[in-house]
mmCIF file of C-alpha atoms in Angstrom:
data_model
loop_
_atom_site.group_PDB
_atom_site.id
_atom_site.type_symbol
_atom_site.label_atom_id
_atom_site.label_comp_id
_atom_site.label_asym_id
_atom_site.label_seq_id
_atom_site.Cartn_x
_atom_site.Cartn_y
_atom_site.Cartn_z
ATOM 1 C CA MET A 24 -47.622 -17.581 69.676
ATOM 2 C CA LYS A 25 -49.023 -21.110 69.688
ATOM 3 C CA LEU A 26 -51.821 -22.071 67.347
ATOM 4 C CA PHE A 27 -54.026 -23.011 70.310
ATOM 5 C CA ASP A 28 -53.495 -19.518 71.734
ATOM 6 C CA LEU A 29 -55.473 -18.092 68.814
ATOM 7 C CA LYS A 30 -59.084 -17.261 69.351
ATOM 8 C CA ILE A 31 -61.757 -19.229 67.569
ATOM 9 C CA GLY A 32 -62.365 -16.640 64.842
ATOM 10 C CA PRO A 33 -58.693 -16.291 63.774
ATOM 11 C CA ARG A 34 -58.270 -20.056 64.120
ATOM 12 C CA ILE A 35 -61.140 -20.737 61.724
ATOM 13 C CA ALA A 36 -59.878 -17.999 59.414
ATOM 14 C CA LEU A 37 -56.398 -19.558 59.458
ATOM 15 C CA ALA A 38 -57.725 -23.040 58.675
ATOM 16 C CA PHE A 39 -59.989 -21.921 55.865
ATOM 17 C CA GLY A 40 -57.301 -19.523 54.648
ATOM 18 C CA ALA A 41 -54.935 -22.471 54.265
ATOM 19 C CA VAL A 42 -57.616 -24.340 52.325
ATOM 20 C CA VAL A 43 -58.308 -21.291 50.141
ATOM 21 C CA VAL A 44 -54.573 -20.780 49.487
ATOM 22 C CA THR A 45 -54.227 -24.438 48.522
ATOM 23 C CA ILE A 46 -57.203 -24.181 46.180
ATOM 24 C CA ALA A 47 -55.803 -20.928 44.766
ATOM 25 C CA LEU A 48 -52.447 -22.623 44.125
ATOM 26 C CA LEU A 49 -54.300 -25.508 42.513
ATOM 27 C CA VAL A 50 -56.251 -23.121 40.302
ATOM 28 C CA ALA A 51 -53.055 -21.219 39.438
ATOM 29 C CA ALA A 52 -51.270 -24.463 38.536
ATOM 30 C CA VAL A 53 -54.223 -25.622 36.440
ATOM 31 C CA LEU A 54 -54.462 -22.221 34.742
ATOM 32 C CA ALA A 55 -50.724 -22.288 34.019
ATOM 33 C CA SER A 56 -51.069 -25.794 32.577
ATOM 34 C CA LEU A 57 -54.108 -24.708 30.569
ATOM 35 C CA SER A 58 -52.154 -21.702 29.320
ATOM 36 C CA ARG A 59 -49.314 -23.944 28.233
ATOM 37 C CA SER A 60 -51.821 -26.335 26.691
ATOM 38 C CA ALA A 61 -53.429 -23.438 24.839
ATOM 39 C CA ALA A 62 -49.992 -22.342 23.639
ATOM 40 C CA ASN A 63 -49.318 -25.897 22.529
ATOM 41 C CA SER A 64 -52.681 -25.954 20.768
ATOM 42 C CA VAL A 65 -51.780 -22.744 18.955
ATOM 43 C CA GLU A 66 -48.405 -24.236 18.127
ATOM 44 C CA MET A 67 -50.134 -27.361 16.861
ATOM 45 C CA GLY A 68 -52.408 -25.249 14.680
ATOM 46 C CA GLN A 69 -49.441 -23.358 13.316
ATOM 47 C CA GLY A 70 -47.572 -26.642 12.905
ATOM 48 C CA VAL A 71 -50.478 -28.089 10.925
ATOM 49 C CA GLN A 72 -50.452 -24.968 8.778
ATOM 50 C CA ARG A 73 -46.678 -25.159 8.263
ATOM 51 C CA GLN A 74 -46.895 -28.859 7.490
ATOM 52 C CA THR A 75 -49.698 -28.116 5.004
ATOM 53 C CA TYR A 76 -47.561 -25.454 3.300
ATOM 54 C CA ALA A 77 -44.603 -27.830 3.104
ATOM 55 C CA THR A 78 -46.736 -30.642 1.686
ATOM 56 C CA GLN A 79 -48.348 -28.335 -0.859
ATOM 57 C CA MET A 80 -44.964 -26.993 -1.958
ATOM 58 C CA HIS A 81 -43.621 -30.515 -2.280
ATOM 59 C CA LEU A 82 -46.600 -31.596 -4.371
ATOM 60 C CA MET A 83 -46.497 -28.463 -6.547
ATOM 61 C CA ALA A 84 -42.769 -28.945 -7.128
ATOM 62 C CA LYS A 85 -43.417 -32.529 -8.224
ATOM 63 C CA ASP A 86 -46.217 -31.342 -10.505
ATOM 64 C CA ASN A 87 -43.884 -28.746 -12.011
ATOM 65 C CA ALA A 88 -41.237 -31.409 -12.585
ATOM 66 C CA ILE A 89 -43.791 -33.633 -14.305
ATOM 67 C CA ASP A 90 -45.160 -30.782 -16.439
ATOM 68 C CA SER A 91 -41.591 -29.762 -17.372
ATOM 69 C CA LEU A 92 -40.935 -33.272 -18.695
ATOM 70 C CA VAL A 93 -44.308 -33.259 -20.503
ATOM 71 C CA ILE A 94 -43.342 -29.980 -22.188
ATOM 72 C CA LEU A 95 -40.193 -31.645 -23.502
ATOM 73 C CA VAL A 96 -42.131 -34.438 -25.212
ATOM 74 C CA SER A 97 -45.363 -32.644 -26.092
ATOM 75 C CA PRO A 98 -45.814 -31.902 -29.797
ATOM 76 C CA SER A 99 -48.496 -29.284 -29.162
ATOM 77 C CA ALA A 100 -47.370 -25.717 -28.759
ATOM 78 C CA ASP A 101 -50.643 -24.777 -27.100
ATOM 79 C CA GLN A 102 -50.224 -27.539 -24.549
ATOM 80 C CA GLN A 103 -46.670 -26.464 -23.966
ATOM 81 C CA ALA A 104 -47.754 -22.832 -23.376
ATOM 82 C CA LYS A 105 -50.566 -23.945 -21.085
ATOM 83 C CA LEU A 106 -48.246 -26.158 -19.064
ATOM 84 C CA HIS A 107 -45.731 -23.333 -18.844
ATOM 85 C CA LYS A 108 -48.331 -20.999 -17.399
ATOM 86 C CA GLU A 109 -49.357 -23.650 -14.884
ATOM 87 C CA ILE A 110 -45.704 -24.102 -13.918
ATOM 88 C CA GLN A 111 -45.296 -20.343 -13.440
ATOM 89 C CA GLU A 112 -48.478 -20.192 -11.337
ATOM 90 C CA ARG A 113 -47.242 -23.023 -9.155
ATOM 91 C CA ASP A 114 -43.896 -21.297 -8.782
ATOM 92 C CA ARG A 115 -45.634 -18.149 -7.547
ATOM 93 C CA ARG A 116 -47.647 -20.263 -5.126
ATOM 94 C CA ILE A 117 -44.479 -21.972 -3.902
ATOM 95 C CA VAL A 118 -42.880 -18.576 -3.273
ATOM 96 C CA ALA A 119 -46.009 -17.389 -1.449
ATOM 97 C CA ALA A 120 -46.076 -20.626 0.594
ATOM 98 C CA LEU A 121 -42.434 -20.146 1.580
ATOM 99 C CA GLU A 122 -43.225 -16.614 2.728
ATOM 100 C CA ALA A 123 -46.317 -17.769 4.611
ATOM 101 C CA LEU A 124 -44.298 -20.588 6.189
ATOM 102 C CA THR A 125 -41.798 -18.131 7.635
ATOM 103 C CA GLN A 126 -44.663 -16.115 9.156
ATOM 104 C CA ALA A 127 -46.635 -19.079 10.541
ATOM 105 C CA GLY A 128 -45.446 -18.959 14.142
ATOM 106 C CA THR A 129 -41.933 -19.337 15.456
ATOM 107 C CA VAL A 130 -39.477 -20.744 12.939
ATOM 108 C CA SER A 131 -36.392 -22.474 14.271
ATOM 109 C CA ALA A 132 -32.938 -21.550 13.061
ATOM 110 C CA ASP A 133 -32.577 -24.857 11.218
ATOM 111 C CA ASP A 134 -35.957 -24.379 9.516
ATOM 112 C CA ALA A 135 -35.047 -20.819 8.529
ATOM 113 C CA LYS A 136 -31.762 -22.064 7.066
ATOM 114 C CA LEU A 137 -33.557 -24.831 5.188
ATOM 115 C CA ILE A 138 -36.182 -22.396 3.845
ATOM 116 C CA ASP A 139 -33.449 -20.089 2.545
ATOM 117 C CA ASP A 140 -31.826 -23.063 0.845
ATOM 118 C CA ILE A 141 -35.179 -24.014 -0.708
ATOM 119 C CA ARG A 142 -35.653 -20.455 -1.965
ATOM 120 C CA LYS A 143 -32.259 -20.512 -3.640
ATOM 121 C CA ARG A 144 -32.794 -23.947 -5.169
ATOM 122 C CA GLN A 145 -36.316 -23.026 -6.267
ATOM 123 C CA ALA A 146 -35.067 -19.840 -7.930
ATOM 124 C CA THR A 147 -32.263 -21.714 -9.695
ATOM 125 C CA TYR A 148 -34.570 -24.534 -10.747
ATOM 126 C CA ARG A 149 -37.227 -22.068 -11.915
ATOM 127 C CA ALA A 150 -34.692 -20.189 -14.027
ATOM 128 C CA GLY A 151 -33.525 -23.454 -15.554
ATOM 129 C CA VAL A 152 -37.093 -24.565 -16.312
ATOM 130 C CA ASP A 153 -37.893 -21.169 -17.885
ATOM 131 C CA ARG A 154 -34.801 -21.428 -20.087
ATOM 132 C CA ILE A 155 -35.608 -24.986 -21.154
ATOM 133 C CA VAL A 156 -39.248 -24.110 -21.887
ATOM 134 C CA ALA A 157 -38.061 -21.152 -23.947
ATOM 135 C CA MET A 158 -35.892 -23.543 -25.954
ATOM 136 C CA VAL A 159 -38.823 -25.871 -26.478
ATOM 137 C CA LEU A 160 -41.119 -23.023 -27.502
ATOM 138 C CA GLY A 161 -38.327 -21.834 -29.852
ATOM 139 C CA GLY A 162 -38.212 -25.214 -31.546
ATOM 140 C CA LYS A 163 -34.921 -26.321 -30.038
ATOM 141 C CA GLN A 164 -36.120 -29.676 -28.785
ATOM 142 C CA ALA A 165 -32.746 -31.371 -28.887
ATOM 143 C CA GLU A 166 -30.986 -28.592 -26.999
ATOM 144 C CA ALA A 167 -33.849 -28.479 -24.490
ATOM 145 C CA GLY A 168 -33.610 -32.236 -23.898
ATOM 146 C CA PHE A 169 -29.861 -32.010 -23.458
ATOM 147 C CA ALA A 170 -30.244 -29.078 -21.018
ATOM 148 C CA ALA A 171 -32.933 -30.971 -19.099
ATOM 149 C CA ASP A 172 -30.649 -33.977 -18.719
ATOM 150 C CA GLU A 173 -27.650 -31.898 -17.752
ATOM 151 C CA GLU A 174 -29.210 -29.066 -15.691
ATOM 152 C CA MET A 175 -32.894 -29.436 -14.798
ATOM 153 C CA ILE A 176 -32.950 -33.065 -13.621
ATOM 154 C CA PRO A 177 -29.767 -32.718 -11.479
ATOM 155 C CA MET A 178 -31.267 -29.583 -9.865
ATOM 156 C CA LEU A 179 -34.658 -31.224 -9.347
ATOM 157 C CA ALA A 180 -33.512 -33.982 -6.972
ATOM 158 C CA PRO A 181 -31.879 -31.635 -4.383
ATOM 159 C CA PHE A 182 -34.830 -29.243 -4.648
ATOM 160 C CA LEU A 183 -37.406 -32.012 -4.048
ATOM 161 C CA GLY A 184 -35.173 -33.480 -1.349
ATOM 162 C CA ALA A 185 -35.066 -30.140 0.480
ATOM 163 C CA LEU A 186 -38.856 -29.841 0.228
ATOM 164 C CA ALA A 187 -39.287 -33.418 1.509
ATOM 165 C CA LYS A 188 -36.925 -32.689 4.383
ATOM 166 C CA LEU A 189 -38.877 -29.529 5.238
ATOM 167 C CA GLU A 190 -42.130 -31.506 5.157
ATOM 168 C CA GLU A 191 -40.679 -34.217 7.379
ATOM 169 C CA ARG A 192 -39.343 -31.666 9.854
ATOM 170 C CA GLN A 193 -42.707 -29.900 10.071
ATOM 171 C CA LEU A 194 -44.475 -33.231 10.529
ATOM 172 C CA ALA A 195 -41.992 -34.274 13.238
ATOM 173 C CA ARG A 196 -42.365 -30.897 14.957
ATOM 174 C CA LEU A 197 -46.144 -31.242 14.816
ATOM 175 C CA ARG A 198 -45.980 -34.728 16.329
ATOM 176 C CA GLN A 199 -43.591 -33.522 19.040
ATOM 177 C CA THR A 200 -45.928 -30.656 19.892
ATOM 178 C CA GLU A 201 -48.845 -33.072 20.006
ATOM 179 C CA GLN A 202 -46.875 -35.393 22.307
ATOM 180 C CA ASP A 203 -45.893 -32.489 24.536
ATOM 181 C CA ASN A 204 -49.506 -31.420 24.725
ATOM 182 C CA ARG A 205 -50.591 -34.937 25.693
ATOM 183 C CA THR A 206 -47.868 -35.083 28.332
ATOM 184 C CA LEU A 207 -48.927 -31.686 29.631
ATOM 185 C CA ILE A 208 -52.577 -32.749 29.780
ATOM 186 C CA GLY A 209 -51.589 -35.893 31.678
ATOM 187 C CA SER A 210 -49.413 -33.977 34.124
ATOM 188 C CA THR A 211 -52.176 -31.401 34.559
ATOM 189 C CA ARG A 212 -54.637 -34.193 35.296
ATOM 190 C CA TRP A 213 -52.341 -35.743 37.913
ATOM 191 C CA LEU A 214 -51.508 -32.321 39.312
ATOM 192 C CA SER A 215 -55.193 -31.538 39.639
ATOM 193 C CA LEU A 216 -55.893 -34.868 41.299
ATOM 194 C CA GLY A 217 -52.941 -34.495 43.682
ATOM 195 C CA ALA A 218 -53.668 -30.898 44.553
ATOM 196 C CA GLY A 219 -57.376 -31.682 44.907
ATOM 197 C CA ALA A 220 -56.585 -34.588 47.224
ATOM 198 C CA MET A 221 -54.199 -32.349 49.176
ATOM 199 C CA ALA A 222 -56.874 -29.664 49.456
ATOM 200 C CA VAL A 223 -59.407 -32.256 50.661
ATOM 201 C CA MET A 224 -56.934 -33.672 53.200
ATOM 202 C CA LEU A 225 -56.031 -30.179 54.354
ATOM 203 C CA ALA A 226 -59.714 -29.293 54.706
ATOM 204 C CA ILE A 227 -60.336 -32.500 56.692
ATOM 205 C CA ALA A 228 -57.297 -31.856 58.883
ATOM 206 C CA ALA A 229 -58.284 -28.226 59.450
ATOM 207 C CA GLY A 230 -61.870 -29.182 60.242
ATOM 208 C CA THR A 231 -60.728 -31.947 62.586
ATOM 209 C CA TRP A 232 -58.295 -29.592 64.295
ATOM 210 C CA ILE A 233 -60.987 -26.937 64.798
ATOM 211 C CA VAL A 234 -63.611 -29.433 65.963
ATOM 212 C CA LEU A 235 -61.267 -31.170 68.401
ATOM 213 C CA SER A 236 -59.897 -27.898 69.742
ATOM 214 C CA LEU A 237 -63.475 -26.821 70.488
ATOM 215 C CA THR A 238 -65.268 -30.008 71.466
ATOM 216 C CA ARG A 239 -62.606 -31.725 73.575
ATOM 217 C CA PRO A 240 -62.376 -28.976 76.241
ATOM 218 C CA LEU A 241 -66.147 -28.521 76.146
ATOM 219 C CA ALA A 242 -66.642 -32.263 76.565
ATOM 220 C CA ARG A 243 -64.316 -32.208 79.552
ATOM 221 C CA ALA A 244 -66.265 -29.342 81.053
ATOM 222 C CA GLU A 245 -69.621 -30.994 80.303
ATOM 223 C CA SER A 246 -68.680 -34.373 81.805
ATOM 224 C CA GLY A 247 -67.351 -32.825 84.979
ATOM 225 C CA GLN A 248 -63.768 -33.684 84.192
ATOM 226 C CA ALA A 249 -62.739 -30.259 85.361
ATOM 227 C CA GLY A 250 -64.211 -30.866 88.798
ATOM 228 C CA ARG A 251 -62.606 -34.294 89.031
ATOM 229 C CA GLU A 252 -59.237 -32.875 88.090
ATOM 230 C CA ARG A 253 -59.583 -30.233 90.759
ATOM 231 C CA ARG A 254 -60.459 -32.811 93.387
ATOM 232 C CA SER A 255 -57.778 -35.295 92.397
ATOM 233 C CA HIS A 256 -55.002 -33.345 90.740
ATOM 234 C CA GLY A 257 -55.493 -29.725 91.622
ATOM 235 C CA PRO A 258 -56.603 -26.883 89.333
ATOM 236 C CA VAL A 259 -57.767 -27.509 85.783
ATOM 237 C CA GLN A 260 -54.998 -27.035 83.223
ATOM 238 C CA ALA A 261 -56.690 -24.753 80.684
ATOM 239 C CA SER A 262 -54.054 -24.135 78.020
ATOM 240 C CA GLY A 263 -54.447 -21.496 75.335
ATOM 241 C CA ARG A 264 -56.018 -18.083 75.171
ATOM 242 C CA ASP A 265 -59.110 -18.740 73.132
ATOM 243 C CA GLU A 266 -62.700 -18.534 74.259
ATOM 244 C CA VAL A 267 -62.797 -22.184 75.331
ATOM 245 C CA ALA A 268 -59.689 -21.726 77.483
ATOM 246 C CA GLN A 269 -61.205 -18.598 79.018
ATOM 247 C CA LEU A 270 -64.425 -20.536 79.672
ATOM 248 C CA LEU A 271 -62.477 -23.309 81.405
ATOM 249 C CA GLN A 272 -60.526 -20.751 83.421
ATOM 250 C CA GLN A 273 -63.786 -19.171 84.552
ATOM 251 C CA LEU A 274 -65.088 -22.654 85.333
ATOM 252 C CA ASP A 275 -61.926 -23.341 87.319
ATOM 253 C CA ARG A 276 -62.362 -20.140 89.300
ATOM 254 C CA MET A 277 -66.020 -20.989 89.895
ATOM 255 C CA CYS A 278 -65.033 -24.480 91.062
ATOM 256 C CA GLY A 279 -62.457 -22.919 93.372
ATOM 257 C CA SER A 280 -65.036 -20.565 94.822
ATOM 258 C CA LEU A 281 -67.512 -23.408 95.270
ATOM 259 C CA SER A 282 -64.814 -25.531 96.888
ATOM 260 C CA ASP A 283 -63.951 -22.727 99.293
ATOM 261 C CA LEU A 284 -67.642 -22.230 100.061
ATOM 262 C CA VAL A 285 -68.108 -25.951 100.671
ATOM 263 C CA GLY A 286 -65.033 -25.917 102.929
ATOM 264 C CA ARG A 287 -66.399 -23.035 104.950
ATOM 265 C CA VAL A 288 -69.813 -24.728 105.195
ATOM 266 C CA ARG A 289 -68.118 -27.953 106.268
ATOM 267 C CA THR A 290 -66.111 -26.089 108.932
ATOM 268 C CA ALA A 291 -69.275 -24.379 110.188
ATOM 269 C CA ALA A 292 -71.090 -27.718 110.209
ATOM 270 C CA ASP A 293 -68.232 -29.249 112.182
ATOM 271 C CA SER A 294 -68.415 -26.341 114.651
ATOM 272 C CA ILE A 295 -72.178 -26.757 114.979
ATOM 273 C CA ALA A 296 -71.747 -30.503 115.499
ATOM 274 C CA THR A 297 -69.126 -29.886 118.192
ATOM 275 C CA GLY A 298 -71.383 -27.320 119.892
ATOM 276 C CA SER A 299 -74.324 -29.705 119.666
ATOM 277 C CA LYS A 300 -72.225 -32.429 121.302
ATOM 278 C CA GLN A 301 -71.195 -30.016 124.048
ATOM 279 C CA ILE A 302 -74.834 -28.911 124.568
ATOM 280 C CA ALA A 303 -75.932 -32.531 124.716
ATOM 281 C CA ALA A 304 -73.232 -33.265 127.269
ATOM 282 C CA GLY A 305 -74.349 -30.210 129.342
ATOM 283 C CA ASN A 306 -77.961 -31.279 129.091
ATOM 284 C CA SER A 307 -76.983 -34.751 130.274
ATOM 285 C CA ASP A 308 -75.007 -33.267 133.176
ATOM 286 C CA LEU A 309 -77.881 -30.948 134.024
ATOM 287 C CA SER A 310 -80.292 -33.858 133.908
ATOM 288 C CA GLN A 311 -78.055 -35.814 136.268
ATOM 289 C CA ARG A 312 -77.812 -32.836 138.610
ATOM 290 C CA THR A 313 -81.598 -32.316 138.449
ATOM 291 C CA GLU A 314 -82.133 -35.919 139.338
ATOM 292 C CA MET A 315 -79.700 -35.538 142.253
ATOM 293 C CA GLN A 316 -81.492 -32.380 143.396
ATOM 294 C CA ALA A 317 -84.850 -34.130 143.129
ATOM 295 C CA SER A 318 -83.513 -37.009 145.186
ATOM 296 C CA ALA A 319 -82.151 -34.564 147.783
ATOM 297 C CA LEU A 320 -85.493 -32.785 147.872
ATOM 298 C CA GLU A 321 -87.250 -36.085 148.383
ATOM 299 C CA GLN A 322 -84.890 -36.856 151.250
ATOM 300 C CA THR A 323 -85.476 -33.337 152.668
ATOM 301 C CA ALA A 324 -89.238 -33.789 152.363
ATOM 302 C CA ALA A 325 -88.977 -37.113 154.185
ATOM 303 C CA SER A 326 -86.860 -35.483 156.894
ATOM 304 C CA MET A 327 -89.365 -32.640 157.147
ATOM 305 C CA GLU A 328 -92.156 -35.151 157.447
ATOM 306 C CA GLN A 329 -90.269 -36.979 160.203
ATOM 307 C CA LEU A 330 -89.583 -33.617 161.863
ATOM 308 C CA GLY A 331 -93.290 -32.735 161.689
ATOM 309 C CA THR A 332 -94.144 -36.067 163.232
ATOM 310 C CA THR A 333 -91.561 -35.482 165.992
ATOM 311 C CA VAL A 334 -92.869 -31.949 166.581
ATOM 312 C CA THR A 335 -96.434 -33.270 166.774
ATOM 313 C CA HIS A 336 -95.320 -35.973 169.179
ATOM 314 C CA ASN A 337 -93.439 -33.391 171.243
ATOM 315 C CA ALA A 338 -96.545 -31.180 171.285
ATOM 316 C CA ASP A 339 -98.590 -34.069 172.484
ATOM 317 C CA ASN A 340 -95.981 -34.801 175.112
ATOM 318 C CA ALA A 341 -96.013 -31.132 176.066
ATOM 319 C CA ARG A 342 -99.755 -31.130 176.382
ATOM 320 C CA GLN A 343 -99.602 -34.214 178.521
ATOM 321 C CA ALA A 344 -96.878 -32.635 180.621
ATOM 322 C CA ASN A 345 -98.900 -29.473 180.847
ATOM 323 C CA GLN A 346 -101.909 -31.451 181.944
ATOM 324 C CA LEU A 347 -99.784 -33.304 184.436
ATOM 325 C CA ALA A 348 -98.415 -30.003 185.656
ATOM 326 C CA LEU A 349 -101.900 -28.599 185.963
ATOM 327 C CA GLY A 350 -102.974 -31.651 187.781
ATOM 328 C CA ALA A 351 -99.982 -31.396 190.110
ATOM 329 C CA SER A 352 -100.715 -27.724 190.612
ATOM 330 C CA ASP A 353 -104.269 -28.532 191.534
ATOM 331 C CA VAL A 354 -103.056 -31.181 193.926
ATOM 332 C CA ALA A 355 -100.603 -28.737 195.413
ATOM 333 C CA ILE A 356 -103.202 -26.068 195.792
ATOM 334 C CA ARG A 357 -105.525 -28.435 197.377
ATOM 335 C CA GLY A 358 -102.785 -29.692 199.628
ATOM 336 C CA ALA A 359 -101.927 -26.152 200.588
ATOM 337 C CA ARG A 360 -105.471 -25.384 201.307
ATOM 338 C CA SER A 361 -105.688 -28.471 203.304
ATOM 339 C CA TRP A 362 -102.505 -27.563 205.122
ATOM 340 C CA GLY A 363 -103.872 -24.101 205.865
ATOM 341 C CA ARG A 364 -106.797 -25.408 207.451
#
C-alpha cells in the first residue's frame, strides 16, 4: 500500500507517530546517558571516598613512622606510652580504612591485590613497631635503635610506597571517571542536539508532506485545473484512496456528467438551429409562393374585369341588336300590313 493511499486520519497518525517515536528514542537515549552519568557520579563519589581513605591511611602511616622514631629518642616514658597509644589507634583506623576501602564500590583486581599486600605489610610493620616500642619501654634503647635500623625502617619504605601507590591509583581512577563523565555529558549534549534537530526536521517534513498532500489536490480542484485537464487531456488523474482523492474522483464524475449534459444540450441546440433554418427556408418559399399566387390573382382579377367589360359591351351590342330586330320586325309588320292592303 502506498503512503498516499492512506486516508487523512491514518496519514496524520503515521506522521505524528514517527515524530513521537523519534522523540521517545531521544528521551530514551538521554535517559540512558543520564543513567550512565548518574552511575559515573556515584562512581566519582565512591572514588572520592576511596581516594580519601587512601590519603588518610598514607598520612596516618607517615604519622606512625614519625611517632615511632620519636619514641626511640624520647626520654619520657609517659610520652613514649602516649605515642604508642596514638600509634595503635592509627593502626586500628588504618585497618578500618582498608576494610571500608574494599566495600566502597567496585574494587578492581589490581586494587584488591594491592590492598591485600598493604594489609600484610601493615601487619608486619605494626608487629615490628610493637616489638621495638616494647624494647624502648623495657629500657633497651640500644637494641630498639638497632632493630629500628635493621627491621622497622626497611619495612616502612615498602609499606609507605604501597600506600602511595594505592593513593595514586585511586586518584587516577577518580580522574578517569571524571573524564568519562565529562565525555558522556558532551556526547549526551550532542546526541540531544542531533536527535532534537532530527525530530524537528522530521516534524517539518511530516507537516509539509501532510499539507502538500491535502492542499495541492484541493488547489487543483479550486482553480479549475480538474476541468482543464478533462478538456485538454481527458479525465482527472486522482491518485490515492484518501478523502481528497475520493473528492477529486467525485469531481471528475460530476465534470463528466456536466460534459455529457452540455454535449446533449449542444446537440439539441444544433437540431433546433437546423430546424429553424429549415422553417425559415419554408417560410421564404411560402412567401415566394404567396407572392406568386397574389400576382396570379391580380392577373385573374384583371382578366375578370376585362371579361366584365366585354360582357357589358356584348350586352349593349345585344340590346342594340334587339332594338334593331324590333325595329326590323316593326318594319316587316308594317310592310306586311301594307302588302295586305
